[in-house]
Every structure is written in C-alpha cells, then in structure tokens.
PDB file of C-alpha atoms in Angstrom:
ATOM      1  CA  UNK A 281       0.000   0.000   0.000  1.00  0.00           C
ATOM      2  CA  UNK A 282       2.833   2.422   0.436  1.00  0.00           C
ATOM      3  CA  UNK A 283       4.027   1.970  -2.906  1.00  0.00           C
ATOM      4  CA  UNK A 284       0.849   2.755  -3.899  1.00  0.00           C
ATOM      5  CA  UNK A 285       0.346   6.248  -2.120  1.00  0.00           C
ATOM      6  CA  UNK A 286       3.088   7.314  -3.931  1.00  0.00           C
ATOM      7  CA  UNK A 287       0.815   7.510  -7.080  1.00  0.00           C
ATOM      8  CA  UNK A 288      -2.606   7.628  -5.351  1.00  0.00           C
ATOM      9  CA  UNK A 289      -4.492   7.816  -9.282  1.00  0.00           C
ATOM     10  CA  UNK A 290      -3.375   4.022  -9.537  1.00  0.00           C
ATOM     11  CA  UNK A 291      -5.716   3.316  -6.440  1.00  0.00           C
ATOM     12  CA  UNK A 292      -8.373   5.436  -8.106  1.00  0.00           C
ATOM     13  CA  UNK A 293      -7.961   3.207 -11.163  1.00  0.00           C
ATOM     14  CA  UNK A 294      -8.038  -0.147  -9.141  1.00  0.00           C
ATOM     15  CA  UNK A 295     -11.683   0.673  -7.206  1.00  0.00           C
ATOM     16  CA  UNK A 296     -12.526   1.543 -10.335  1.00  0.00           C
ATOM     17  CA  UNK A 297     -11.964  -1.471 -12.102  1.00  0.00           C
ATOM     18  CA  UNK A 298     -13.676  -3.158  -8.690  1.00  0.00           C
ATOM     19  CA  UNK A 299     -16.714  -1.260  -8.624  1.00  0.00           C
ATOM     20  CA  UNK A 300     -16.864  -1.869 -12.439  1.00  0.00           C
ATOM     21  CA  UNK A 301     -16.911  -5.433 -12.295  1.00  0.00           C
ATOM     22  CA  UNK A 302     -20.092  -4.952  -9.473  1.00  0.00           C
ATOM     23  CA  UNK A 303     -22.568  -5.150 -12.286  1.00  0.00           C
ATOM     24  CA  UNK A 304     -20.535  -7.552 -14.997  1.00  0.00           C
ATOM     25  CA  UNK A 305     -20.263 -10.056 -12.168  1.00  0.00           C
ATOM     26  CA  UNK A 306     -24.227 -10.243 -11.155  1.00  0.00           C
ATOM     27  CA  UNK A 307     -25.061 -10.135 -14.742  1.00  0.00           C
ATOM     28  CA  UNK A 308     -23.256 -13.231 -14.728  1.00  0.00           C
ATOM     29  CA  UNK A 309     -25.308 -14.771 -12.183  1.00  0.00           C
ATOM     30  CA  UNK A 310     -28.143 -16.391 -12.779  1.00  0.00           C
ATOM     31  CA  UNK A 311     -29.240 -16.547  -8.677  1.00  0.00           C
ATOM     32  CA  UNK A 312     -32.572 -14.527  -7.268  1.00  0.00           C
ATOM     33  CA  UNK A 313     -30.909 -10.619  -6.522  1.00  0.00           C
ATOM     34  CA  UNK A 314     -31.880 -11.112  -3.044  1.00  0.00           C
ATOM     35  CA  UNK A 315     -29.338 -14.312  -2.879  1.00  0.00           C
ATOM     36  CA  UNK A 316     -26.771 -12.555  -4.687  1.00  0.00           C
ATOM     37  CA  UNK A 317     -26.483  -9.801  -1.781  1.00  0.00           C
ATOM     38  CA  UNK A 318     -26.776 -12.465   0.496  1.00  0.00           C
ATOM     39  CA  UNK A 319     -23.677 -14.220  -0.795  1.00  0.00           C
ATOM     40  CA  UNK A 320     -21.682 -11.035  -1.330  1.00  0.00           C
ATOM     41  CA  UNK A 321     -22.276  -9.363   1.998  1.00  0.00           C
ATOM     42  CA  UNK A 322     -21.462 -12.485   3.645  1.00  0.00           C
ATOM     43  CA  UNK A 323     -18.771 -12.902   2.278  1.00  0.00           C
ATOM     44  CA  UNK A 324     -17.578  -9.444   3.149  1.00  0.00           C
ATOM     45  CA  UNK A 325     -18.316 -10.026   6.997  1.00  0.00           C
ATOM     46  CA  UNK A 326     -16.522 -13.352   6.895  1.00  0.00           C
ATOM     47  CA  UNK A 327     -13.174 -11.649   5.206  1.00  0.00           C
ATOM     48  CA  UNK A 328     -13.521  -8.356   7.671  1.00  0.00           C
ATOM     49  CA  UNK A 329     -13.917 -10.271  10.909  1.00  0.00           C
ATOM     50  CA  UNK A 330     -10.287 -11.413  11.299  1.00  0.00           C
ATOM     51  CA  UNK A 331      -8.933  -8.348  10.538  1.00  0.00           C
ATOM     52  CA  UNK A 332     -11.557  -6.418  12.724  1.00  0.00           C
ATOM     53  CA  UNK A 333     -11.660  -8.621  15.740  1.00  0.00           C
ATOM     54  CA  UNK A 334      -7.794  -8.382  15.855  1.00  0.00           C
ATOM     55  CA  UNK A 335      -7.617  -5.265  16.212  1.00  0.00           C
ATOM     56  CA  UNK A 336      -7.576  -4.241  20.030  1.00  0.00           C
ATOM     57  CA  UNK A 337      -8.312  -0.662  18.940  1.00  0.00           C
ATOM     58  CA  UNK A 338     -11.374  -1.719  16.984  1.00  0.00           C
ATOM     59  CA  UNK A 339     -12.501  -4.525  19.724  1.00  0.00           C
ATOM     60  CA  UNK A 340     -12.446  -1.693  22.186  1.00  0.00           C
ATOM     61  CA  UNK A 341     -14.495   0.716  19.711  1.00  0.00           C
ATOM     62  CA  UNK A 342     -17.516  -1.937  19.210  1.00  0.00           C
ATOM     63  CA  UNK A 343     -17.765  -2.790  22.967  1.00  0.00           C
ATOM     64  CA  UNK A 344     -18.246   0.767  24.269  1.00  0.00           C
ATOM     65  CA  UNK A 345     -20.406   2.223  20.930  1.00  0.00           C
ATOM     66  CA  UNK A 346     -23.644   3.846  22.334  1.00  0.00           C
ATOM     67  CA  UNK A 347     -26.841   2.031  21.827  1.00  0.00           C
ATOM     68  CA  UNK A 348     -28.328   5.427  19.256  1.00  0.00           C
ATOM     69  CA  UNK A 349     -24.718   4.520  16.732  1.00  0.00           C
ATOM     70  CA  UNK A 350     -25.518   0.737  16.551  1.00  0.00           C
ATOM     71  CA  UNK A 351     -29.255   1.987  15.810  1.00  0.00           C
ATOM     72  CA  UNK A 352     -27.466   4.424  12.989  1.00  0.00           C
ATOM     73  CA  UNK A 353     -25.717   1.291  11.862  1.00  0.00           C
ATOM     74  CA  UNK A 354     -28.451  -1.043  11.774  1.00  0.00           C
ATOM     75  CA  UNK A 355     -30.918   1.358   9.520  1.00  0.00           C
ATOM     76  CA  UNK A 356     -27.830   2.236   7.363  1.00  0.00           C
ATOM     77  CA  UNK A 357     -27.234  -1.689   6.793  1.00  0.00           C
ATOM     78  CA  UNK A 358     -30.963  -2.246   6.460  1.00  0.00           C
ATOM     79  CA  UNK A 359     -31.110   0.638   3.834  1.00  0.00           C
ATOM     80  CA  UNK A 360     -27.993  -1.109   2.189  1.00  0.00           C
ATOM     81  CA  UNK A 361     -29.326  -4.447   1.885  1.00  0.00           C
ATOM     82  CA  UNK A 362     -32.731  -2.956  -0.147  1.00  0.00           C
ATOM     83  CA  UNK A 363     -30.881  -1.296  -2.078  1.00  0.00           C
ATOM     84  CA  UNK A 364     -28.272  -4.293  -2.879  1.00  0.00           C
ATOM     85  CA  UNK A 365     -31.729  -6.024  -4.099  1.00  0.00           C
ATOM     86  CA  UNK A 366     -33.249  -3.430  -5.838  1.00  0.00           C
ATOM     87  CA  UNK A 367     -30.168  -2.798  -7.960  1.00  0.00           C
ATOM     88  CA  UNK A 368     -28.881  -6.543  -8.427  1.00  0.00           C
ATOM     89  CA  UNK A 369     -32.753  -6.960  -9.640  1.00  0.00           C
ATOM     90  CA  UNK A 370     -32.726  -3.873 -12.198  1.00  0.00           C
ATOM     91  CA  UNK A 371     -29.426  -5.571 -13.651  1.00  0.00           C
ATOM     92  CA  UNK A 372     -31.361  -8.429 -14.569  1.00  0.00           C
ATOM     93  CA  UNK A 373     -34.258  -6.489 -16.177  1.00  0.00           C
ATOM     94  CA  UNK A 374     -32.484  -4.001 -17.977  1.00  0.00           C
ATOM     95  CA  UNK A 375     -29.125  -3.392 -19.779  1.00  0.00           C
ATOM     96  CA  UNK A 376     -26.173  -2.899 -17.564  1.00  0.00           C
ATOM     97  CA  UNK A 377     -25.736   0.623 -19.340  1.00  0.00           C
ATOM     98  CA  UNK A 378     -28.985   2.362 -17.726  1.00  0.00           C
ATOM     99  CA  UNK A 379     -28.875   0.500 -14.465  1.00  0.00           C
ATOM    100  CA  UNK A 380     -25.147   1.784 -14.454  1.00  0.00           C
ATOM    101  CA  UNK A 381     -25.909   5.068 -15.195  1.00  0.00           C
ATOM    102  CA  UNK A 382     -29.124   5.724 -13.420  1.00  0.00           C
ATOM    103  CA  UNK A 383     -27.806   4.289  -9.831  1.00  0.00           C
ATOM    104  CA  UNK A 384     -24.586   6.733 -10.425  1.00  0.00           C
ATOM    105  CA  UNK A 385     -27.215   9.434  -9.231  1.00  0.00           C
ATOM    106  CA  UNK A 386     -26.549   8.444  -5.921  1.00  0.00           C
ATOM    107  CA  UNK A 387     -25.177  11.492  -5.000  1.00  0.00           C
ATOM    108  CA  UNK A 388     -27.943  14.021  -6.435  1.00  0.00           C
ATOM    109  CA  UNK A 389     -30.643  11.977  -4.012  1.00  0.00           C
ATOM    110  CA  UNK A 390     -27.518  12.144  -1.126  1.00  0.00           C
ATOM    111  CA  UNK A 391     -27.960  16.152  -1.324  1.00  0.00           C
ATOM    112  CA  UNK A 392     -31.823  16.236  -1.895  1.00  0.00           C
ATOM    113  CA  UNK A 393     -32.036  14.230   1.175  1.00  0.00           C
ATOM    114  CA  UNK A 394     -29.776  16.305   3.214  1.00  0.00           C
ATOM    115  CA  UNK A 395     -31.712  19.602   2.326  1.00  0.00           C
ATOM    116  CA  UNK A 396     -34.873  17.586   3.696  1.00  0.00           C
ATOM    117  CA  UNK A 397     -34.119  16.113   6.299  1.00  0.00           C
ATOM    118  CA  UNK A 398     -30.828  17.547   7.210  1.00  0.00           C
ATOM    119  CA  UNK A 399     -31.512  21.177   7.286  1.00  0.00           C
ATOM    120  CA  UNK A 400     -28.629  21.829   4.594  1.00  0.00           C
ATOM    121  CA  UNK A 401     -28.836  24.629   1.946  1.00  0.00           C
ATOM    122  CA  UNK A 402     -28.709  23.913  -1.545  1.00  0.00           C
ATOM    123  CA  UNK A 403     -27.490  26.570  -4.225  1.00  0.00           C
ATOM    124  CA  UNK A 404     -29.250  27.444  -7.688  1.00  0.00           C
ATOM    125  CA  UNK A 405     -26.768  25.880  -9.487  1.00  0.00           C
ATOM    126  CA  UNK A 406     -27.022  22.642  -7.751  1.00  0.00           C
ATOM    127  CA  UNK A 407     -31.073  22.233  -8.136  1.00  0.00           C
ATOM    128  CA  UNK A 408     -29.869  23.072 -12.106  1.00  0.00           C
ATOM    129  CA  UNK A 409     -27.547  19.984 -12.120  1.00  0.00           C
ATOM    130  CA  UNK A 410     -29.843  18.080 -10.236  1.00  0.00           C
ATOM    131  CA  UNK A 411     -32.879  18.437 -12.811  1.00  0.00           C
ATOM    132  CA  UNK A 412     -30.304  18.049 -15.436  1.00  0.00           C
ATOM    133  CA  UNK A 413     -29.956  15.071 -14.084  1.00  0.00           C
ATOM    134  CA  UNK A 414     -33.224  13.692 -13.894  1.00  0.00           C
ATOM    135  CA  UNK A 415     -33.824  14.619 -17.496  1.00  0.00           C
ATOM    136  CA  UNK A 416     -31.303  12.675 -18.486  1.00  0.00           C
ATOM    137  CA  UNK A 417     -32.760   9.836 -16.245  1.00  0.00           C
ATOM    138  CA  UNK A 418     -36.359  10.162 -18.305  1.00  0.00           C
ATOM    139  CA  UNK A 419     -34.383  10.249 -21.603  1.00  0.00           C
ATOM    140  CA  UNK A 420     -32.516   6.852 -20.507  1.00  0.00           C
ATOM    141  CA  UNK A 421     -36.013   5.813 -19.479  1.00  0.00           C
ATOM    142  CA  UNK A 422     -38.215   6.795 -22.770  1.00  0.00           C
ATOM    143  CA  UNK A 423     -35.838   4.777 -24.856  1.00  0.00           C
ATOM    144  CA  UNK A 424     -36.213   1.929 -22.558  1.00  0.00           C
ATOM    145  CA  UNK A 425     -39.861   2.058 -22.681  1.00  0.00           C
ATOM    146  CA  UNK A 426     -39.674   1.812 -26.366  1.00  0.00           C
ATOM    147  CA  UNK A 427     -38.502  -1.245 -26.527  1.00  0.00           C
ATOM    148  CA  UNK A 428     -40.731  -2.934 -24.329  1.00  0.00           C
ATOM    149  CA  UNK A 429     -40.601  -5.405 -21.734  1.00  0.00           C
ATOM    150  CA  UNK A 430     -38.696  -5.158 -18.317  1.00  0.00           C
ATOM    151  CA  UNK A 431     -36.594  -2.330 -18.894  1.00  0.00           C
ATOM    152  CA  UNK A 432     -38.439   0.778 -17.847  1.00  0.00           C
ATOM    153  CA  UNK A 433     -39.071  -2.078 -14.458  1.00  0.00           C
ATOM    154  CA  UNK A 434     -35.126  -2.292 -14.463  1.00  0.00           C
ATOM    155  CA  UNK A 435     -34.890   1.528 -15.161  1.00  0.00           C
ATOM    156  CA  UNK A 436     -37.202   2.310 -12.310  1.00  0.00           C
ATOM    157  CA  UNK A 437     -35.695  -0.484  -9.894  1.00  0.00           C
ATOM    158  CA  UNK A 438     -31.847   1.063 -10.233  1.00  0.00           C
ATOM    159  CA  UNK A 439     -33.607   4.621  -8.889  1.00  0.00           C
ATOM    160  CA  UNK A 440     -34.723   2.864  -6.191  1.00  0.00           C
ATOM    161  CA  UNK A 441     -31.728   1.578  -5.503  1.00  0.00           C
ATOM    162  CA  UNK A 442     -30.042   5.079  -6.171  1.00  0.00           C
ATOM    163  CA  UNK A 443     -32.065   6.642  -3.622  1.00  0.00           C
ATOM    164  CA  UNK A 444     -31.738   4.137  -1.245  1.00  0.00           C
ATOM    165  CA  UNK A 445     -27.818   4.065  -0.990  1.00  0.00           C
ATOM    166  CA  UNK A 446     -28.461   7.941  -1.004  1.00  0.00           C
ATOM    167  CA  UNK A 447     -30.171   6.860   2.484  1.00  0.00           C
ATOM    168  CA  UNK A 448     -27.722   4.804   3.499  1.00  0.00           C
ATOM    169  CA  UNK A 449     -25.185   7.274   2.627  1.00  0.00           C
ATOM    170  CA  UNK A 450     -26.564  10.170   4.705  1.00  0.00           C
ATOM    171  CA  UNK A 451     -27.233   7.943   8.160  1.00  0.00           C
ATOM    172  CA  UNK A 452     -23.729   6.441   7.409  1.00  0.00           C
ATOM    173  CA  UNK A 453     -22.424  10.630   7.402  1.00  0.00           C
ATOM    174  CA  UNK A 454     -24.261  10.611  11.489  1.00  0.00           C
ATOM    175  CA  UNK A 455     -23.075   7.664  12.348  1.00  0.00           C
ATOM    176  CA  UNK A 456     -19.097   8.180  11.629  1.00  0.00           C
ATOM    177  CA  UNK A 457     -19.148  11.472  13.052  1.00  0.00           C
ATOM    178  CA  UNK A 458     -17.901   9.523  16.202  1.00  0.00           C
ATOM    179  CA  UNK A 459     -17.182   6.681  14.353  1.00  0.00           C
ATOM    180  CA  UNK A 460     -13.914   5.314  12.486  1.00  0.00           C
ATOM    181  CA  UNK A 461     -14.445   4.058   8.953  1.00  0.00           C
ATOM    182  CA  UNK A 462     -13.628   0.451  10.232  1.00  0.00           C
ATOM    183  CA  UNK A 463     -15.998  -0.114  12.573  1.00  0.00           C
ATOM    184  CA  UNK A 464     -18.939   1.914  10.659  1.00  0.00           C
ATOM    185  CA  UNK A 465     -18.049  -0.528   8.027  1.00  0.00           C
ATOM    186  CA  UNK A 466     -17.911  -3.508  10.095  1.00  0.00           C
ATOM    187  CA  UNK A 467     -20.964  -3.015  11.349  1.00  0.00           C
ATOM    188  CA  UNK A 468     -23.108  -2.049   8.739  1.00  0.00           C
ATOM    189  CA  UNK A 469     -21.925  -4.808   6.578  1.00  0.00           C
ATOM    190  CA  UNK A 470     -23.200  -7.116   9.594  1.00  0.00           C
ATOM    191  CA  UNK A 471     -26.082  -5.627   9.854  1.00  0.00           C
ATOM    192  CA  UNK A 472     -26.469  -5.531   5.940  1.00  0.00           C
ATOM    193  CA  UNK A 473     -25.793  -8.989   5.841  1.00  0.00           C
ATOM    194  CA  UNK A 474     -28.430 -10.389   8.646  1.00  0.00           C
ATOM    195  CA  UNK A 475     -31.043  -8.330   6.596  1.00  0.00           C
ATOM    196  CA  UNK A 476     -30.655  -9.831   3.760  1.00  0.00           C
ATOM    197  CA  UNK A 477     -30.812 -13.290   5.129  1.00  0.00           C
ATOM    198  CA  UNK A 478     -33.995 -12.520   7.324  1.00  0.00           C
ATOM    199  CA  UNK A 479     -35.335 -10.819   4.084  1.00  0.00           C
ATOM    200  CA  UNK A 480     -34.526 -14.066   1.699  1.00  0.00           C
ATOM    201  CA  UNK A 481     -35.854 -16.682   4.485  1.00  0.00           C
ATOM    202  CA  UNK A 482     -39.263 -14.548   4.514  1.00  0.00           C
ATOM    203  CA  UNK A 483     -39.302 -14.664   0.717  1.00  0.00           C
ATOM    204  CA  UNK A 484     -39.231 -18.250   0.508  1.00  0.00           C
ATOM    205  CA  UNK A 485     -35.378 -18.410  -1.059  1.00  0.00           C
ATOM    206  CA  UNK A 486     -33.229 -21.197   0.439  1.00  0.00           C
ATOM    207  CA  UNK A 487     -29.754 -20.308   1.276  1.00  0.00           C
ATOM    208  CA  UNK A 488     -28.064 -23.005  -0.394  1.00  0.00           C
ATOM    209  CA  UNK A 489     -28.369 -24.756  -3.496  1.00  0.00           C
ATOM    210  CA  UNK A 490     -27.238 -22.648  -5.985  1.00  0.00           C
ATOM    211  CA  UNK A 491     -24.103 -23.977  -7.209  1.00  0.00           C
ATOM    212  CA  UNK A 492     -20.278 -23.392  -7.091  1.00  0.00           C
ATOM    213  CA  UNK A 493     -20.235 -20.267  -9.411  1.00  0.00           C
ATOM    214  CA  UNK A 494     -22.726 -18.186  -7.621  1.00  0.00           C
ATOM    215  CA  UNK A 495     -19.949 -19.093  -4.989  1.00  0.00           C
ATOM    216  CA  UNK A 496     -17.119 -18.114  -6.660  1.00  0.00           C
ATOM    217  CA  UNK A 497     -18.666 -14.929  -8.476  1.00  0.00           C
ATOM    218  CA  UNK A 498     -20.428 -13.739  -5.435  1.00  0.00           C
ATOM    219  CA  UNK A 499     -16.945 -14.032  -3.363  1.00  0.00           C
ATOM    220  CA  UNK A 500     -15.921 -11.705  -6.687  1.00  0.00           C
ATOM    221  CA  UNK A 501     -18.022  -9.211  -5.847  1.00  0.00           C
ATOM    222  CA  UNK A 502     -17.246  -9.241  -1.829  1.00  0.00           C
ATOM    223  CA  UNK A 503     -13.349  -9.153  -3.146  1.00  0.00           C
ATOM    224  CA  UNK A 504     -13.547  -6.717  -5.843  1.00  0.00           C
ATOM    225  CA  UNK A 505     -16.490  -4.569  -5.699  1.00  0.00           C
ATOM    226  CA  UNK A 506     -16.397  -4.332  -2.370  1.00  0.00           C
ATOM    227  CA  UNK A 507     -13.361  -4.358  -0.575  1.00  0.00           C
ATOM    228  CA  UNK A 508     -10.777  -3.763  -3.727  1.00  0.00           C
ATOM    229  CA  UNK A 509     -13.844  -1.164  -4.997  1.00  0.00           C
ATOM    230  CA  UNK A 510     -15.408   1.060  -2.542  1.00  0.00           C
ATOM    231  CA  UNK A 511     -12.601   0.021   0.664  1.00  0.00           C
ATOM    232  CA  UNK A 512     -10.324   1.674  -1.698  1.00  0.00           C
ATOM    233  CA  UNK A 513     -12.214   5.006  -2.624  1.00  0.00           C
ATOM    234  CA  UNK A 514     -12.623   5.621   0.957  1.00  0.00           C
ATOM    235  CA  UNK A 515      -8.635   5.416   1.511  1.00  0.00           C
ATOM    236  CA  UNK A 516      -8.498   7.537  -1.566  1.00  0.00           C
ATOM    237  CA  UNK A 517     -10.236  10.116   0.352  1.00  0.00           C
ATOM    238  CA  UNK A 518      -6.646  10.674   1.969  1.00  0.00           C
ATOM    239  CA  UNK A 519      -5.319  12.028  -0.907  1.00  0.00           C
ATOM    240  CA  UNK A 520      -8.137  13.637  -2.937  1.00  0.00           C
ATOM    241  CA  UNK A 521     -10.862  15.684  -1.999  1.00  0.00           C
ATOM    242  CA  UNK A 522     -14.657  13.977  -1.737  1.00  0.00           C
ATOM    243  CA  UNK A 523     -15.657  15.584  -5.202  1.00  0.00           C
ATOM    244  CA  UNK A 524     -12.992  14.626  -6.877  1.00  0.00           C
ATOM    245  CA  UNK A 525     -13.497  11.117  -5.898  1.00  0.00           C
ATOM    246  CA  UNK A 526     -17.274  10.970  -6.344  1.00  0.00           C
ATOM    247  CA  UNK A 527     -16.780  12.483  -9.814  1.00  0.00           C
ATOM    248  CA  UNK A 528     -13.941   9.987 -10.395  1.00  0.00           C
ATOM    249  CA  UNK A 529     -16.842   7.163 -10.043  1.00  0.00           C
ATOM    250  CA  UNK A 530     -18.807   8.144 -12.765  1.00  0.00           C
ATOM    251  CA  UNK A 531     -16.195   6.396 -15.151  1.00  0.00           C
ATOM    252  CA  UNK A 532     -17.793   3.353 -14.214  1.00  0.00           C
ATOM    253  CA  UNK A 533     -20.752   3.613 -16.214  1.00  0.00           C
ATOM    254  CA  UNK A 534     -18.410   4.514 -19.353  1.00  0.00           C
ATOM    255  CA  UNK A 535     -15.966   1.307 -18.310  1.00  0.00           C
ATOM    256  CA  UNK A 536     -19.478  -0.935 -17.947  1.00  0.00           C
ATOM    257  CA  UNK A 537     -21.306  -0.188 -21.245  1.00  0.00           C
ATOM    258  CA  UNK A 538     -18.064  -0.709 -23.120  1.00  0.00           C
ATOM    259  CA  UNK A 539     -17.497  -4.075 -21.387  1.00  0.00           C
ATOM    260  CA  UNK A 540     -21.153  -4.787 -21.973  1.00  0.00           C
ATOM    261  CA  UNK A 541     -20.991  -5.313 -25.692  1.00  0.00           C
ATOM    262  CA  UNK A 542     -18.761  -8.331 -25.938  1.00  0.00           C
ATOM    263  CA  UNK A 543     -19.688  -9.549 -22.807  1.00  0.00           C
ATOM    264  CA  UNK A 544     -23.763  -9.342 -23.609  1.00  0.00           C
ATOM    265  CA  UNK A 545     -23.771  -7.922 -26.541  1.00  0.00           C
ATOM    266  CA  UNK A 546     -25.558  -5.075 -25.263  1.00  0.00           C
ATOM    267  CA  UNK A 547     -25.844  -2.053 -27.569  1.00  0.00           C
ATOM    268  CA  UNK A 548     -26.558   1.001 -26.173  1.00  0.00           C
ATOM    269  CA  UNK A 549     -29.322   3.518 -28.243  1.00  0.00           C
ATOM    270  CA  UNK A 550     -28.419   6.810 -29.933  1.00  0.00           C
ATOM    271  CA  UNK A 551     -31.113   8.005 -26.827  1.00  0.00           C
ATOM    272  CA  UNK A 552     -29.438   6.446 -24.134  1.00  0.00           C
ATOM    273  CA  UNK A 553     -26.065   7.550 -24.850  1.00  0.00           C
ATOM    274  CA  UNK A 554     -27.428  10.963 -24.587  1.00  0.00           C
ATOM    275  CA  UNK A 555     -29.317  10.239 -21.557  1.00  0.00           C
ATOM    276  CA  UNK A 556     -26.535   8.757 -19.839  1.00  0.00           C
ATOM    277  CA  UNK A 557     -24.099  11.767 -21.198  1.00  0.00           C
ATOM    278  CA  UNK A 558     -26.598  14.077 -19.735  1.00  0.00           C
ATOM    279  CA  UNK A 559     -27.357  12.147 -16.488  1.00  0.00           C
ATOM    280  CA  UNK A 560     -24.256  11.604 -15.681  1.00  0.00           C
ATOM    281  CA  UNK A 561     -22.933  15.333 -17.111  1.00  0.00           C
ATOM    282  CA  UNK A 562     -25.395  16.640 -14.088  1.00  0.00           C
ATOM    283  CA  UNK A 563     -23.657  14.515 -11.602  1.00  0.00           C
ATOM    284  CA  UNK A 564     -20.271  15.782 -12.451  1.00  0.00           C
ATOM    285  CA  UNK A 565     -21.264  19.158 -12.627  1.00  0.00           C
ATOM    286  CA  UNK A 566     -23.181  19.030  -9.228  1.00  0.00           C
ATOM    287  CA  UNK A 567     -19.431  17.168  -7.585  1.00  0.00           C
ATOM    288  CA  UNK A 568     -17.578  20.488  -8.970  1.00  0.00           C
ATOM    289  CA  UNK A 569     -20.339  22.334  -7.195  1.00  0.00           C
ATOM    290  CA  UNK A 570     -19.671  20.505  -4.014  1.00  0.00           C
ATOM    291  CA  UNK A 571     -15.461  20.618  -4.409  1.00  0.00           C
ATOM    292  CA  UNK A 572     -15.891  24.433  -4.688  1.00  0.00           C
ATOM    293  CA  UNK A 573     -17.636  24.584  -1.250  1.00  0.00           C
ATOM    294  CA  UNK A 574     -14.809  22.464   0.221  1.00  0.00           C
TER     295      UNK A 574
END
C-alpha cells in the first residue's frame, strides 16, 4: 500500500476497475438478486472479521459504541441491503448501461435528502444539475420504454436503488461522526448482511443450493467490488478531496457499457447515450459544485 500512495491515481484506477466489475459479475449470475447480496455481503463479513476482531483498537471501539450509533448502523445496513436487491434486480431487467448510469445518481438523491431532512442549503446551481440530471434519467427511461418489456421495471428499480444508498449514505455521514471508517463498516456490513438473510428466508429463497459459481462470483463481488472497490475510494479520500473522488466514479458507467458489448452484446441507443451523457454530465457538474464549497 505504500508503494501505492506514492501515485494515489493508480488506487483510483483499481476501485474503479472493482466497482466496475459490481454489475458484470451479477449479470453473470443467474441466482434470485436477493441471494446474490446475500452471498456477497457475507462474504464481506466473513473476510472483515479477522482483521476487525484483531484489532484491540477496533474490539475496544464496538464494545463501548452507544446504543443510538448501533441503531445508525443497523438502519444504514438495512437501507444497504434494499438497495443491494433493488439494484442486483434492475441488472437483470435491464441493460447494464442504464442500471449503471441511473444508480450513479446516488449522489444528487444524497444532497436532496440532506436539504430535507438535514436542514442543509442547496445553491441554484445545484437544483440546475440536479434536474439536469433527472432529465437525463427520463431520456434513458423513454428509450427503454420503447422497446418494451422489463426495462423501464429495471430503469425504475436502479432509482430505487439510487435513492436508497443515497439513504444509506446520509445515516452512514451521522453515524461516523464519532465513528472510524472500520468499525462503521464492520458493522453495517453485519447488519447488511443479517437483513438480507432474514429478508430471503421470509421470501421463501433457500440459502443453499445454488451452485459453485454463484460461490465463486459472489466471493468476486465481496473481493472486488467491495473491498478492492469502494474500501479503496474511501482510503483515496486521503489524498483527494470527496468531489474529486465521487466524480472519479462516474467512469464506471463509461468502463461498464463498453465491457457490456462483448460480454452481452448489449448495444446502447443513440437516446441512451445521450441520456446517460446528460445524467451523468449533471452529476459531475453538481461534484464540482460541491469541491468548490470544500
């Protein structure tokens, strides 16, 4: 890793690649969504416990955390695992281009949310960006609807899902206000995790039974996505400001739809590309917004 900080835009390319592979890798899949978080976050908690639980530091943390944090932890996990299903779901009905793009608006719902509920202030410019945004969103959506089927379902599924890591995002911003990164982590991924299993037991979905590459492509996604992905973005934040690593995300959907043609042979409409330039044009703009305020 200290080879690494020397050059910090090589660890912005690596959780890029990891996030990246996120949607490739449950495309792959051919499990329910709900058993697809269910493997991933599991597998997550099973990697992080050794390294968490051997840390005195951390140990010490968990045992004396305040009942109102592990509450914070707990919604922000349970916020997590819906969205986990919503978007692994929308990847299934829809092309991995607009579920890519549309769930990059994460952080458009993050600052609508915090206006709400959080008694922040929000600029003219940024309500611009953020309706730029959404008509971009409608354009990716109107070209999906023309084609029929399940893709407006998938188109409206990876919003959900957009809105709900927004959610997560925001109680996750409480929470580590007296929290390190480690144990927020930690524990939201538990809590994440126990969701997801109480959620897939109550929706009739066994646990097991679904075969050694669910397995192996689910332990991707808890490897790559996950802790080579977004583990990687937060050490990032060390060495580049939030914006610029927010805005640095929205390559994904670029690096997705061009992996998406050989891979699915997924080609992308004249109307989505302009959506998805537009949607994700508003996101960017709104990050410089945000890296001014800094």
């Amino acid at each position: 890793m200290k080879k690494l900080e020397k050059y910090p835009i090589i660890m912005i390319i690596i959780g890029l690649i990891g996030i990246a592979s996120s949607s490739i890798l449950v495309k792959f899949s051919n499990a329910p969504a709900v058993i697809i978080a269910v493997y991933r976050l599991s597998w997550t908690v099973v990697l992080m416990t050794p390294f968490v639980l051997g840390s005195k530091e951390l140990r010490r943390e968990l045992k004396k955390l305040q009942p109102r944090l592990i509450l914070l932890c707990t919604a922000s996990g349970a916020f997590l695992a819906i969205h986990f299903i919503c978007w692994f779901e929308s990847l299934k009905q829809t092309s991995v281009a607009s579920s890519t793009a549309i769930v990059s608006t994460e952080v458009i719902w993050v600052a609508l949310g915090y206006t709400l509920f959080m008694k922040g202030k929000m600029k003219g410019s940024a309500i611009l960006c953020i309706a730029v945004t959404i008509f971009g969103s409608l354009l990716i959506a109107f070209s999906d609807f023309s084609k029929g089927g399940s893709h407006l379902y998938g188109d409206f599924l990876a919003l959900a899902a957009a809105i709900l890591v927004g959610a997560y995002t925001l109680l996750g911003r409480e929470a580590r206000k007296t929290m390190t990164t480690a144990a927020y982590t930690y524990l939201v991924y538990l809590a994440c995790a126990i969701v997801l299993i109480v959620l897939a037991l109550l929706g009739g979905f066994p646990l097991i039974g679904y075969g050694v590459d669910t397995i192996m492509l689910t332990l991707g996604l808890a490897v790559f996505a996950t802790l080579l992905g977004h583990s990687m973005f937060n050490y990032c934040l060390k060495f580049f400001s939030p914006a610029f690593v927010s805005a640095s995300k929205l390559c994904q959907p670029i690096i997705v739809a061009i992996l998406a043609y050989p891979l699915f042979g997924e080609i992308p409409t004249f109307m989505q590309i302009v959506g998805g330039i537009i949607t994700l044009a508003g996101v960017l703009f709104y990050s410089l917004i945000e890296m001014k305020q800094e």
